[in-house]
Amino acid sequence: MKRRRLFFLMIILWNYRH
């Protein structure tokens, strides 16, 4: 379940930069 956390972090970062 570590990949899920990384994925979530990536999405948040992407949305933040957008």
Coordinates of N, CA and C in Angstrom, one line a residue:
M1 N 0.8 -1.2 0.0 CA 0.0 0.0 0.0 C 0.9 1.3 0.0
K2 N 2.1 1.1 -0.3 CA 3.0 2.2 -0.3 C 2.9 3.0 -1.7
R3 N 2.6 2.2 -2.7 CA 2.5 2.8 -4.0 C 1.2 3.7 -4.0
R4 N 0.2 3.3 -3.3 CA -1.0 4.1 -3.3 C -0.7 5.5 -2.8
R5 N 0.1 5.6 -1.7 CA 0.4 6.9 -1.1 C 1.2 7.7 -2.1
L6 N 2.2 7.1 -2.7 CA 3.0 7.8 -3.7 C 2.2 8.4 -4.8
F7 N 1.3 7.5 -5.3 CA 0.4 8.0 -6.4 C -0.5 9.2 -6.0
F8 N -1.0 9.1 -4.7 CA -1.8 10.2 -4.2 C -1.0 11.5 -4.1
L9 N 0.2 11.3 -3.7 CA 1.1 12.5 -3.5 C 1.4 13.1 -4.9
M10 N 1.6 12.3 -5.9 CA 1.9 12.8 -7.2 C 0.7 13.5 -7.8
I11 N -0.5 13.0 -7.6 CA -1.7 13.6 -8.1 C -1.9 15.0 -7.4
I12 N -1.6 15.0 -6.1 CA -1.8 16.3 -5.4 C -0.8 17.3 -5.9
L13 N 0.4 16.9 -6.1 CA 1.5 17.8 -6.6 C 1.1 18.3 -8.0
W14 N 0.6 17.4 -8.8 CA 0.2 17.8 -10.1 C -0.9 18.8 -10.1
N15 N -1.9 18.6 -9.3 CA -3.0 19.5 -9.2 C -2.5 20.9 -8.6
Y16 N -1.6 20.8 -7.7 CA -1.1 22.0 -7.0 C -0.4 22.9 -8.1
R17 N 0.4 22.2 -8.9 CA 1.2 23.0 -9.9 C 0.3 23.5 -11.0
H18 N -0.8 22.8 -11.2 CA -1.7 23.2 -12.3 C -2.4 24.5 -11.8

